[in-house]
Tab-separated table of C-alpha atoms and ligand atoms in Angstrom:
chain	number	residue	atom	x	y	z
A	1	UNK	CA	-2.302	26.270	11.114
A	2	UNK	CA	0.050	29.020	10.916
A	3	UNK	CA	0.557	29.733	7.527
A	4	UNK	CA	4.248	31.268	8.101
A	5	UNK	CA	5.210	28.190	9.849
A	6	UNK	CA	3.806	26.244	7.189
A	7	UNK	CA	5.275	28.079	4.233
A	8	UNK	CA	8.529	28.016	5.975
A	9	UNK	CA	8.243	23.772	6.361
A	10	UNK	CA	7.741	23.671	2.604
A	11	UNK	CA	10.674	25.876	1.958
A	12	UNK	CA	12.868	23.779	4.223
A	13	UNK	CA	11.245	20.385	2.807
A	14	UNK	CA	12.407	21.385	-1.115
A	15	UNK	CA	15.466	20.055	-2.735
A	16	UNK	CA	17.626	22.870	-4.688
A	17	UNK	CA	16.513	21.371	-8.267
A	18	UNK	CA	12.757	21.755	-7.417
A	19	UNK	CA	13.552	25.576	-6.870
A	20	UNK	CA	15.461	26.629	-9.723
A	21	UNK	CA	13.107	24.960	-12.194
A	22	UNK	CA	10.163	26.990	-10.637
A	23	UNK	CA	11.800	30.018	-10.498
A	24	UNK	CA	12.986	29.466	-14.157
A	25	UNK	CA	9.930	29.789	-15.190
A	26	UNK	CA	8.717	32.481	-13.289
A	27	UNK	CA	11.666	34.409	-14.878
A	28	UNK	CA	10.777	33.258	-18.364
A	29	UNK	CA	7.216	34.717	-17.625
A	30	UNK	CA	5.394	31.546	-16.929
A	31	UNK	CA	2.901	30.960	-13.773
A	32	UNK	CA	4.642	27.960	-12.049
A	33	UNK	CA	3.912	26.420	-8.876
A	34	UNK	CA	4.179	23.071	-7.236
A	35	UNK	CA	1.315	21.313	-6.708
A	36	UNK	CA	-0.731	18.598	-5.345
A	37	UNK	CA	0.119	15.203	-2.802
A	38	UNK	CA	3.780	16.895	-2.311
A	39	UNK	CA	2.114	20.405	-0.580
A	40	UNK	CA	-0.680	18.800	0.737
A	41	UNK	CA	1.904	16.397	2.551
A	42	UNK	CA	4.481	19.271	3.382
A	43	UNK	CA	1.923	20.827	5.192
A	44	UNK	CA	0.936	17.727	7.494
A	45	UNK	CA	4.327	17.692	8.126
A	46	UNK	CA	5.043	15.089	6.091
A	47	UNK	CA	8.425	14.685	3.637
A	48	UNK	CA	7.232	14.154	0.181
A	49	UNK	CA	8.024	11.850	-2.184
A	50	UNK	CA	7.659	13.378	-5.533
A	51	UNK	CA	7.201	17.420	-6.001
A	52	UNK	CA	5.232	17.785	-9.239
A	53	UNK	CA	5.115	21.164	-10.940
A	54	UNK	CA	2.355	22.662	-12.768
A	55	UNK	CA	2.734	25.563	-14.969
A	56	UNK	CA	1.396	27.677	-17.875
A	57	UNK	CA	4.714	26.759	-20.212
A	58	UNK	CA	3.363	24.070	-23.350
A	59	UNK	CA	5.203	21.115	-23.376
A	60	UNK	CA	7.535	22.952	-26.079
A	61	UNK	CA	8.419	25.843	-24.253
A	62	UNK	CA	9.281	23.682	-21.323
A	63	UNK	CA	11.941	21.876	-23.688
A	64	UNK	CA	13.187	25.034	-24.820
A	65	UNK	CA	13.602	26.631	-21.248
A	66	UNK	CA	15.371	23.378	-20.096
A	67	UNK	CA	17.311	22.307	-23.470
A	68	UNK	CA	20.595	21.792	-20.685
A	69	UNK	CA	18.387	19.149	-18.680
A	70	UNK	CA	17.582	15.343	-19.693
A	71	UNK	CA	14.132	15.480	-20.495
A	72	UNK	CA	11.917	12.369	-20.621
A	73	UNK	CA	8.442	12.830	-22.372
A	74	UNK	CA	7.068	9.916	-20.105
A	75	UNK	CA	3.095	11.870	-20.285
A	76	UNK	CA	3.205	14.147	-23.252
A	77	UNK	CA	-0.630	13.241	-24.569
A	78	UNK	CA	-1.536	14.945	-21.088
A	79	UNK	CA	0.961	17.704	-21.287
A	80	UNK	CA	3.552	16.203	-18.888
A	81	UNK	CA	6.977	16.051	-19.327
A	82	UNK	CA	9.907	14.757	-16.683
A	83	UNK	CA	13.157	16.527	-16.132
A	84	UNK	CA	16.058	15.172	-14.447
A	85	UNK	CA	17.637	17.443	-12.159
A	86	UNK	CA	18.700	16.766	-8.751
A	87	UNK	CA	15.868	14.291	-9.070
A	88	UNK	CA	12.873	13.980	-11.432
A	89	UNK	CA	10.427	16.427	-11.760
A	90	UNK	CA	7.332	15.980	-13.480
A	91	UNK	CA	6.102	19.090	-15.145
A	92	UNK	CA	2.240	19.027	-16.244
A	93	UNK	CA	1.209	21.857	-18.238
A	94	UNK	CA	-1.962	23.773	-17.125
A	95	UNK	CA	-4.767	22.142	-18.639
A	96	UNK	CA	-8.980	21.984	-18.550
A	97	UNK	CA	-11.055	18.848	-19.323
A	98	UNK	CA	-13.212	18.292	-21.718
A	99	UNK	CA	-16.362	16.311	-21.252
A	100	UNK	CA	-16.103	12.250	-19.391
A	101	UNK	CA	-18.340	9.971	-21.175
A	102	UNK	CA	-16.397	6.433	-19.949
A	103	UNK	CA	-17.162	7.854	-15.861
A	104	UNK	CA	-13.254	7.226	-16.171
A	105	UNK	CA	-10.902	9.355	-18.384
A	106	UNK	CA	-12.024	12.722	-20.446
A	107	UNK	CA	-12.795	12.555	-23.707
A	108	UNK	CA	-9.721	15.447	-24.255
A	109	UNK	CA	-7.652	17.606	-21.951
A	110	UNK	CA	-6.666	21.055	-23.458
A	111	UNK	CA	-4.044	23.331	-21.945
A	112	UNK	CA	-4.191	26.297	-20.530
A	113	UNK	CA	-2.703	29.432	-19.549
A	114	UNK	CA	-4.553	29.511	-16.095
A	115	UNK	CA	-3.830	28.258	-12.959
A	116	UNK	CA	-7.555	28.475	-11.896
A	117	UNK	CA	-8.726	26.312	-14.331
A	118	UNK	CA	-5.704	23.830	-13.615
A	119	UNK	CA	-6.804	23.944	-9.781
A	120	UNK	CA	-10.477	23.394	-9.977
A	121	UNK	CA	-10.316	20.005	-12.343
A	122	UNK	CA	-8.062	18.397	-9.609
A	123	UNK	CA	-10.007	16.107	-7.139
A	124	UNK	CA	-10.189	17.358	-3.675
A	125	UNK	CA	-9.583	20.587	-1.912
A	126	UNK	CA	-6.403	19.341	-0.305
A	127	UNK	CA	-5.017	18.128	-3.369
A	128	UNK	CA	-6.016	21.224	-5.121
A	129	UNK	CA	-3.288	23.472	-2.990
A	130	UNK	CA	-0.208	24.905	-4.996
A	131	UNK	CA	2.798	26.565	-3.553
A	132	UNK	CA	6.310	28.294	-4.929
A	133	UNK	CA	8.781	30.337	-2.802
A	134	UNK	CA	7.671	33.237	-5.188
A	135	UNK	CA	4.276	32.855	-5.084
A	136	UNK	CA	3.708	31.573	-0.964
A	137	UNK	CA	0.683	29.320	-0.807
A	138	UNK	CA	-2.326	28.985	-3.305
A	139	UNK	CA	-5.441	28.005	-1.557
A	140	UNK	CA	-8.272	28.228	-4.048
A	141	UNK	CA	-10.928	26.123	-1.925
A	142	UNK	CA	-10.338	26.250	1.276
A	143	UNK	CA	-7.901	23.184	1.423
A	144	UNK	CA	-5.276	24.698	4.433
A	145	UNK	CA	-8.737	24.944	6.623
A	146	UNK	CA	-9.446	21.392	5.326
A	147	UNK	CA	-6.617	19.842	6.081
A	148	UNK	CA	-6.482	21.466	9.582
A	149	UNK	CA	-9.893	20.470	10.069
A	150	UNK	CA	-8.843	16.781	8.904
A	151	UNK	CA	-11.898	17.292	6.053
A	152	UNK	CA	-11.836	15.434	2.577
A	153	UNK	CA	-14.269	17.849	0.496
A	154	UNK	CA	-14.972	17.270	-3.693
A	155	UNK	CA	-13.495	20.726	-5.757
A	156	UNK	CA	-16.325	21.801	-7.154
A	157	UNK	CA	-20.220	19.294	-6.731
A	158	UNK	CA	-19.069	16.187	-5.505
A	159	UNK	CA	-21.836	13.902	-7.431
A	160	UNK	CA	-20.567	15.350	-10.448
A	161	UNK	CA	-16.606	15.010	-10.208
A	162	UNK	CA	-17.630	11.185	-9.181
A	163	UNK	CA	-19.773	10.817	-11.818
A	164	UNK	CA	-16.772	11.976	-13.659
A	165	UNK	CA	-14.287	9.970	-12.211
A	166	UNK	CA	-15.312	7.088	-10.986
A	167	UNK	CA	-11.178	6.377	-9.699
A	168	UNK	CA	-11.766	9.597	-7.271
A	169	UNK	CA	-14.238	7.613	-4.964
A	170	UNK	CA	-11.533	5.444	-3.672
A	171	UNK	CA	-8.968	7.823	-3.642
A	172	UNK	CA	-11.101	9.444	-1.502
A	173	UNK	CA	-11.553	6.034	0.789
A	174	UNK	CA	-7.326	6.005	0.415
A	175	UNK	CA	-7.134	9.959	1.954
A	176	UNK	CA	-9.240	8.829	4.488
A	177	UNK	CA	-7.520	5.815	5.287
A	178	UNK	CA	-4.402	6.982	4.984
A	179	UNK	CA	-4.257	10.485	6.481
A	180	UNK	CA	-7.690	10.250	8.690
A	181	UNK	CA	-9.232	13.203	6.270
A	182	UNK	CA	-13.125	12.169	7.024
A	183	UNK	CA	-14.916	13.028	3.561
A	184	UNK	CA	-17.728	16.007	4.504
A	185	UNK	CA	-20.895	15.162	4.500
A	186	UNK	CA	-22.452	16.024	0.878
A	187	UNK	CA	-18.684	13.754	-0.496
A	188	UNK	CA	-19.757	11.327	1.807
A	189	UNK	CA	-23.039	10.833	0.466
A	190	UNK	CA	-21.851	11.109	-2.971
A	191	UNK	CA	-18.936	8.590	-2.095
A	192	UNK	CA	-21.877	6.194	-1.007
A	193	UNK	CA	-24.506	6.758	-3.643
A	194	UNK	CA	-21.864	6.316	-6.626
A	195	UNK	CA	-20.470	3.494	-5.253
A	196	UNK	CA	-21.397	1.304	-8.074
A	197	UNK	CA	-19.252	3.275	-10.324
A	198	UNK	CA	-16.214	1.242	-9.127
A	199	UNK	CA	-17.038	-1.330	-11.656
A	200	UNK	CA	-15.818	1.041	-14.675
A	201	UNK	CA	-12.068	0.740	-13.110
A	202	UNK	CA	-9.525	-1.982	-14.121
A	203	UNK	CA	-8.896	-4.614	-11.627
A	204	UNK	CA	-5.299	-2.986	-10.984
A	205	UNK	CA	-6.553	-0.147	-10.523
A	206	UNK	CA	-8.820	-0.998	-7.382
A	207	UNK	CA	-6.378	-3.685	-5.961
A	208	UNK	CA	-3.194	-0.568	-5.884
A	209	UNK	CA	-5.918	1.944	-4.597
A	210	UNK	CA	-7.269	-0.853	-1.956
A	211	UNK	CA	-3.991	-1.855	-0.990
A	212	UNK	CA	-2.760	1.639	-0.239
A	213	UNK	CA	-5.783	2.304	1.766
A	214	UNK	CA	-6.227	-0.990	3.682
A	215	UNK	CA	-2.622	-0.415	5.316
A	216	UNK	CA	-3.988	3.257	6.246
A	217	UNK	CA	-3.357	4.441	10.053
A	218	UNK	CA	-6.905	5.209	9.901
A	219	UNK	CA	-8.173	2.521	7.821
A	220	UNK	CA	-10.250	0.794	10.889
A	221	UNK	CA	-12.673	4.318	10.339
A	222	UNK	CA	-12.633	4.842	6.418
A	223	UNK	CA	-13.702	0.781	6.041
A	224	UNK	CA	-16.237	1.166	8.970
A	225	UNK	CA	-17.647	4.238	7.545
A	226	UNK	CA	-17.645	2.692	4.148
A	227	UNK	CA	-18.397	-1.016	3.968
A	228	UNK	CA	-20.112	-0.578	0.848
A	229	UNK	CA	-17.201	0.146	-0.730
A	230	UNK	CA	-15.317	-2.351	0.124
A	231	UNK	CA	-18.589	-4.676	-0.975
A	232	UNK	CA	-18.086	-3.069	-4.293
A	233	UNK	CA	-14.407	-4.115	-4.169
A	234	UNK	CA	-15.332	-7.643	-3.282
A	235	UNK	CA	-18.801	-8.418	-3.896
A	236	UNK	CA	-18.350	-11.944	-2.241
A	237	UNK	CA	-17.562	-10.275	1.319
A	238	UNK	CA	-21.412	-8.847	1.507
A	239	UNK	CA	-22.977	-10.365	4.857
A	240	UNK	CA	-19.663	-11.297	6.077
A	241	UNK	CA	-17.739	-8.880	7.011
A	242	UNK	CA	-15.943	-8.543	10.062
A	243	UNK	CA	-15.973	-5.311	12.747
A	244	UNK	CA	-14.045	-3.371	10.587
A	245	UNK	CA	-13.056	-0.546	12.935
A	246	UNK	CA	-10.472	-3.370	14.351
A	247	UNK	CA	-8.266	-2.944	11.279
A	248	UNK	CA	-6.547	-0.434	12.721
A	249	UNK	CA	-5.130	-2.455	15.566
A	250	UNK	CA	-3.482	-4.910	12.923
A	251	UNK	CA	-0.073	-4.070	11.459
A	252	UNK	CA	-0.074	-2.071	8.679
A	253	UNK	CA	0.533	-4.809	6.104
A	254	UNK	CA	-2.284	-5.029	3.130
A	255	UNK	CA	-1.685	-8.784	3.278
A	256	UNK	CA	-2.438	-8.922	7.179
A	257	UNK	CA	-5.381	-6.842	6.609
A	258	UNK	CA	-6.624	-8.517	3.837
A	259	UNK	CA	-6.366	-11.871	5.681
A	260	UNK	CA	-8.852	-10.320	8.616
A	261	UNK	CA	-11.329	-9.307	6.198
A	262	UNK	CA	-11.960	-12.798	4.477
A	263	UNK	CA	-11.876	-14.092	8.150
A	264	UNK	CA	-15.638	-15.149	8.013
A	265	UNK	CA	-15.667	-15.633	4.115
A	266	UNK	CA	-13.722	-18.084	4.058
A	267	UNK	CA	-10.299	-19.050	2.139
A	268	UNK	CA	-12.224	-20.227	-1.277
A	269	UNK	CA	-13.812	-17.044	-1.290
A	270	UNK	CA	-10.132	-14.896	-0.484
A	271	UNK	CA	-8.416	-16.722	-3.325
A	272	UNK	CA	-11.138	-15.916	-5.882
A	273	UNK	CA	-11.442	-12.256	-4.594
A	274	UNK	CA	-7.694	-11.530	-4.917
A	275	UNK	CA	-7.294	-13.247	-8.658
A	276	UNK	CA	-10.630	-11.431	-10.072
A	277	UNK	CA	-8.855	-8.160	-8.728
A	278	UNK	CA	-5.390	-9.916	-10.384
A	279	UNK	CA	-3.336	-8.991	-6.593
A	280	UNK	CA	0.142	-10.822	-7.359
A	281	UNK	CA	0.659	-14.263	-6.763
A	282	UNK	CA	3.028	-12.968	-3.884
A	283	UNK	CA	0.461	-11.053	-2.111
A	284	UNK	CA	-2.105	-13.969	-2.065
A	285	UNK	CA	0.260	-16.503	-1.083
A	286	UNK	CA	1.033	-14.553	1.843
A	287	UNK	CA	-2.591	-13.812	2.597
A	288	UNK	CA	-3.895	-17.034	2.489
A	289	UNK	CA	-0.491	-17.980	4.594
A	290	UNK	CA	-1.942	-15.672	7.461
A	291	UNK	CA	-5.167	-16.792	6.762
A	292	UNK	CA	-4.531	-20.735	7.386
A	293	UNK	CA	-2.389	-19.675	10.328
A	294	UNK	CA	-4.969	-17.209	11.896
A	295	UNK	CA	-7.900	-19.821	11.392
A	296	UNK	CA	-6.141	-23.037	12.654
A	297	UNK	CA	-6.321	-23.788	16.503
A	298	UNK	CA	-3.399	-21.470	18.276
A	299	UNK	CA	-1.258	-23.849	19.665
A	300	UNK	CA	-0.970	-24.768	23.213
A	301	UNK	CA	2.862	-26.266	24.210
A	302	UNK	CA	6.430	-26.158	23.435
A	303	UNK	CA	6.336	-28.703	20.618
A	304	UNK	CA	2.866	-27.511	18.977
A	305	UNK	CA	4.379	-23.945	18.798
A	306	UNK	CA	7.692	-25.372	17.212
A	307	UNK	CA	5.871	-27.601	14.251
A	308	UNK	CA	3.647	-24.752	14.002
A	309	UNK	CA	7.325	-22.077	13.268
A	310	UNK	CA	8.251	-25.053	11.203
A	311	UNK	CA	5.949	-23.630	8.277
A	312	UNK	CA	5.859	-19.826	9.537
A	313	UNK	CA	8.078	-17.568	9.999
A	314	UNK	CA	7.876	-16.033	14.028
A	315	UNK	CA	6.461	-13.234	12.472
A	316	UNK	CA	3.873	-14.270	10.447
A	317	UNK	CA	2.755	-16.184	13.463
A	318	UNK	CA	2.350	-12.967	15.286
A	319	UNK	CA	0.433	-11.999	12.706
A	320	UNK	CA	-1.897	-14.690	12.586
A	321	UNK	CA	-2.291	-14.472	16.294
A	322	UNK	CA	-2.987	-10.523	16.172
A	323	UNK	CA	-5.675	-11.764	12.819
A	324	UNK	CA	-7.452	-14.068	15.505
A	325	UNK	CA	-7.281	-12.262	18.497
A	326	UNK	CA	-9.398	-9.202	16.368
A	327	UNK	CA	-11.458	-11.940	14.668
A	328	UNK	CA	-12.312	-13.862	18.043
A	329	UNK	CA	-12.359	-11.929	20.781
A	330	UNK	CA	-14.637	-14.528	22.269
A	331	UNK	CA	-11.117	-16.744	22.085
A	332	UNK	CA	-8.648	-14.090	23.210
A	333	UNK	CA	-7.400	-15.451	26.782
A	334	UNK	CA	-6.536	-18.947	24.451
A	335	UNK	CA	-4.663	-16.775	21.676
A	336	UNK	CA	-2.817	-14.404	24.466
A	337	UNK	CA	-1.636	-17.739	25.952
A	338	UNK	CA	0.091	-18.562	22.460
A	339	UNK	CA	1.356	-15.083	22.333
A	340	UNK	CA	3.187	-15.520	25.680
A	341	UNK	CA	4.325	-19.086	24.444
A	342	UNK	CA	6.036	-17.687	21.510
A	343	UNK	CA	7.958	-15.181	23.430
A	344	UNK	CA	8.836	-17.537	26.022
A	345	UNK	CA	10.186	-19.746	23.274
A	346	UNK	CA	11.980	-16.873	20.997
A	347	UNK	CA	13.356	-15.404	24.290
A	348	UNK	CA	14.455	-19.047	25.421
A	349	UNK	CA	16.557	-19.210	22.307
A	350	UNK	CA	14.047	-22.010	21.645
A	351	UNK	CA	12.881	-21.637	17.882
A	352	UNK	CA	13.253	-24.173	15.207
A	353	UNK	CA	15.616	-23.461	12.373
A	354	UNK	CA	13.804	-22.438	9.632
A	355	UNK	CA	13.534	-25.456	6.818
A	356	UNK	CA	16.828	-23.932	4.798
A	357	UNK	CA	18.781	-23.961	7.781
A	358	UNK	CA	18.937	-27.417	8.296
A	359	UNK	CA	22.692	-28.420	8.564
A	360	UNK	CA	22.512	-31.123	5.703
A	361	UNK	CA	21.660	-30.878	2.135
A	362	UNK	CA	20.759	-33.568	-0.543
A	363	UNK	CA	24.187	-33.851	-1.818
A	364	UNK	CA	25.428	-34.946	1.658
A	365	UNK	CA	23.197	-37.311	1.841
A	366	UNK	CA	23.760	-38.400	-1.559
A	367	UNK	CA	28.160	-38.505	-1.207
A	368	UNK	CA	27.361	-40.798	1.583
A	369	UNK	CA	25.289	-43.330	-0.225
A	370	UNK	CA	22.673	-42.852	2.330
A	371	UNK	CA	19.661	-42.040	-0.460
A	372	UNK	CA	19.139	-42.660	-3.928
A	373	UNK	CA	18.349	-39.873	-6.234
A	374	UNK	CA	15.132	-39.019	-6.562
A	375	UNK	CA	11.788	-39.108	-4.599
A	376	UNK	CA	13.801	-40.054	-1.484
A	377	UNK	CA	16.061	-36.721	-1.324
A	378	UNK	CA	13.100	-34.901	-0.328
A	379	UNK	CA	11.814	-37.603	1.581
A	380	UNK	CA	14.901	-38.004	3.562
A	381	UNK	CA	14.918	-34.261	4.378
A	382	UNK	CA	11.728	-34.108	5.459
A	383	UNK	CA	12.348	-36.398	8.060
A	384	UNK	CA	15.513	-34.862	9.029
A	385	UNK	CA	13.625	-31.553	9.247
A	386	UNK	CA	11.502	-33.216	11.684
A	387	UNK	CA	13.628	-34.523	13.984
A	388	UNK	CA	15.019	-30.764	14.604
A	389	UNK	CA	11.810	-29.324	14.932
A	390	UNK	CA	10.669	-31.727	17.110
A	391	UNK	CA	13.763	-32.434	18.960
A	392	UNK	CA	14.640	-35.515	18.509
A	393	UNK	CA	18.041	-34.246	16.458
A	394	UNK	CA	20.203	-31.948	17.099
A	395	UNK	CA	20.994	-29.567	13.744
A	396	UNK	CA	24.347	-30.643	13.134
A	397	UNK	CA	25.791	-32.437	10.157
A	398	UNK	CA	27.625	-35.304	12.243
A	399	UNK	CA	24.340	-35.269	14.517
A	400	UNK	CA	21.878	-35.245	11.406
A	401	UNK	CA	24.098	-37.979	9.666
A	402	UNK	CA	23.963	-40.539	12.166
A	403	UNK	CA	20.650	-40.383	13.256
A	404	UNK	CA	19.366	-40.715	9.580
A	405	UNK	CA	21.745	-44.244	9.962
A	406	UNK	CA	19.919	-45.291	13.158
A	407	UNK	CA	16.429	-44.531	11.248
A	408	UNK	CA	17.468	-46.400	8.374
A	409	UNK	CA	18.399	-49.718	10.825
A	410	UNK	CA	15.200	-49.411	12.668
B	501	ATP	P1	0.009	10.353	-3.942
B	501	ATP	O1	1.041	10.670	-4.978
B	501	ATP	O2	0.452	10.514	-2.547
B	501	ATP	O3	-0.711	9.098	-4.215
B	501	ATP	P2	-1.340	12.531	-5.116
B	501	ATP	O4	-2.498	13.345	-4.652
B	501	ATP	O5	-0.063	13.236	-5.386
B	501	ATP	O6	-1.159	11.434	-4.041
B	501	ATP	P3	-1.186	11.702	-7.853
B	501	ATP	O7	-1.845	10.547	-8.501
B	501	ATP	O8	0.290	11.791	-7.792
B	501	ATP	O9	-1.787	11.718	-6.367
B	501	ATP	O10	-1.805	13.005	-8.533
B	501	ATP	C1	-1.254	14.286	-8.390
B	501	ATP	C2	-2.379	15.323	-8.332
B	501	ATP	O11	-3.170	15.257	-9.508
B	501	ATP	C3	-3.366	15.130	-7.185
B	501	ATP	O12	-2.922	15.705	-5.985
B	501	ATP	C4	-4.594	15.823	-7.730
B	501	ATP	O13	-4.465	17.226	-7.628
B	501	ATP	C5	-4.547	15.473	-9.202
B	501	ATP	N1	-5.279	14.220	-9.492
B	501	ATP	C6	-4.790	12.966	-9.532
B	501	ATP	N2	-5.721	12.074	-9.881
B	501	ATP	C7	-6.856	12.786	-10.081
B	501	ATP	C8	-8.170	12.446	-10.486
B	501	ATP	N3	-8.515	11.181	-10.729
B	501	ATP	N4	-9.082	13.458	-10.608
B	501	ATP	C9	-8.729	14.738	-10.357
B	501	ATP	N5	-7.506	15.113	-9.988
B	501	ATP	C10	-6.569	14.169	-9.845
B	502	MG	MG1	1.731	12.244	-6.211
């Protein structure tokens, strides 16, 4: 990587407000730089989302500095403060750790005045990079050669920062995942050996962290080269996993994903997986939606394909073709076929309005004395639905209207 290059994407990357507040400090006599996810993506060439400072001010002599700024004490107990500038800026005090005894959080964090200590308690090399316009790039551990190298490497003995930090095992599967940085080989081991420290972590926790890195560009290698993790995610997937490295060829979508993985487990054993790890009701709904789809028969005409849109969207069915066709390659030519006969519909103009498009509603019905209220609304509709799907009606009032009077004469 050339460093010049690099320093001068950073620059280019950071927003005005970012800049004064560093160099604020710096002028009152404070170390300052920012650090963390926003130079670590800045230098893959990435724009970052949040740039997080890190300096030797205490929380009161940031106030002080900044009295003219909204300030929001959103993490005081761990030194941070956020300041609203152009955007907000989280500022985080140097600080050391104290000893972990819960494998989770330390037992205290006490500031400090130096940004060596600050750097070696963060995770990873490449997280453990800082960077100011006055002070150019701060590379500690070797994270610029890391990242060029596409290396995930443990600041510091990586059985002991696990042992730690149980959450920095699948961050580490997430960095993987997500920017294809293949942990070295003494964090690998460690990553595999500790595994069984995931169960100290909240169920959120490990559903936000295994969402994130199941939607990954390189999540097909991370889960391949650590199916024990996901195991410790969801103990009910051990012996029944499918070829993981094929994740990758599935749209980044955590639900999609998800759906592939429980292919061979089973939709019992998805449900229970995603409420013990408390995933919204949303995000199950919609994974056991792909699921259903990708495990029923792919269907194999014009009508089939229709009633089969009438419950999915065209794009879920894609989906739940591209679920099957990684799940069963045995079955591909029979899932390409419904591939083809989805675009052949869809470019044919030939897909079913979806169930809310249907030109009547209940209350036309109802005006015309055709139903009673009740049971026989939805009945009524249903049947309607029908018709259009199956095209037998055209979706028209006038055309929906009388052929619910011919039905109702049969
Ligand atoms: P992203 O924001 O893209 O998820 P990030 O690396 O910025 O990634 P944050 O949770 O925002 O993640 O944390 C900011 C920084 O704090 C990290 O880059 C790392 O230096 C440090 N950090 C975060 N969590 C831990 C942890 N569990 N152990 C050690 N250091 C951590
Ligand atoms: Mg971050």
């Amino acid at each position: 990587m050339d460093l010049r290059k690099a320093e001068k994407r950073i620059e280019n990357e950071l927003p005005a407000g970012g800049r004064e507040i560093v160099s604020r400090l710096e002028r009152a006599g404070f170390c300052a730089f920012f650090v963390g996810g926003c130079v670590r993506d800045a230098l893959l060439g990435l724009s970052p989302a949040d740039w997080d400072v890190a300096s030797a001010a205490r929380p009161e002599e940031v106030r002080s500095l900044f009295s003219d700024l909204p300030i929001l004490s959103t993490g005081l107990r761990h030194g941070t403060l956020t300041l609203l500038s152009d955007r907000p800026y989280e500022i985080t005090t140097f600080r050391t750790e104290g000893a972990y005894s819960d494998g989770r959080r330390p037992d205290r964090v006490a500031f400090s005045r130096s940004p060596e200590e600050d750097l070696s308690r963060r995770d990873f090399t490449v997280n453990a990079l800082a960077w100011s316009p006055e002070r150019g790039i701060v590379d500690l551990f070797g994270g610029v050669a890391d990242l060029e190298g596409r290396v995930l490497r443990c600041v510091g003995d990586p059985g002991k920062r696990f042992s730690e930090d149980s959450l920095r095992i699948l961050r580490g599967l997430r960095f993987y995942a997500v920017y294809g940085l293949a942990p070295e080989a003494a964090t690998a081991a460690a990553m595999h050996a500790l595994a069984s420290g995931l169960d100290r972590l909240s169920a959120e926790r490990k559903a936000k962290e295994f969402s994130l890195a199941v939607a990954g560009r390189f999540a097909g290698e991370a889960f391949a080269a650590f199916p024990d993790l996901l195991i410790a995610l969801f103990p009910a997937l051990a012996g029944r996993l499918p070829d993981l490295t094929l994740l990758s060829r599935l749209d980044p979508s955590p639900e999609e994903r998800t759906a592939f993985l429980f292919f061979l487990a089973g939709e019992e054993v998805l449900a229970a997986s995603l409420d013990d790890l408390r995933f919204s009701r949303r995000f199950s709904a919609r994974a056991s939606l792909l699921f259903r789809a990708a495990r029923s028969v792919p269907p194999s005409d014009r009508l089939g394909m229709r009633r089969f849109l009438a419950v999915l969207s065209p794009g879920d069915a894609e989906a739940a073709f591209r679920i099957r066709l990684a799940a069963l390659p045995a079955e591909a030519a029979e899932t390409d076929r419904a591939i083809a006969l989805l675009a052949s519909l869809r470019a044919g103009n030939d897909l079913p309005p979806r169930r809310e498009e249907l030109a009547v509603d209940g209350s036309a019905l109802l005006s015309r004395g055709l139903v009673r209220e009740g049971p026989e609304v939805g009945r009524a509709l249903d049947l309607l639905y029908r018709a259009v799907v199956d095209g037998k009606a055209e979706n028209g009032e006038k055309a929906l209207l009388a052929y619910y009077e011919r039905r109702r004469e049969l």
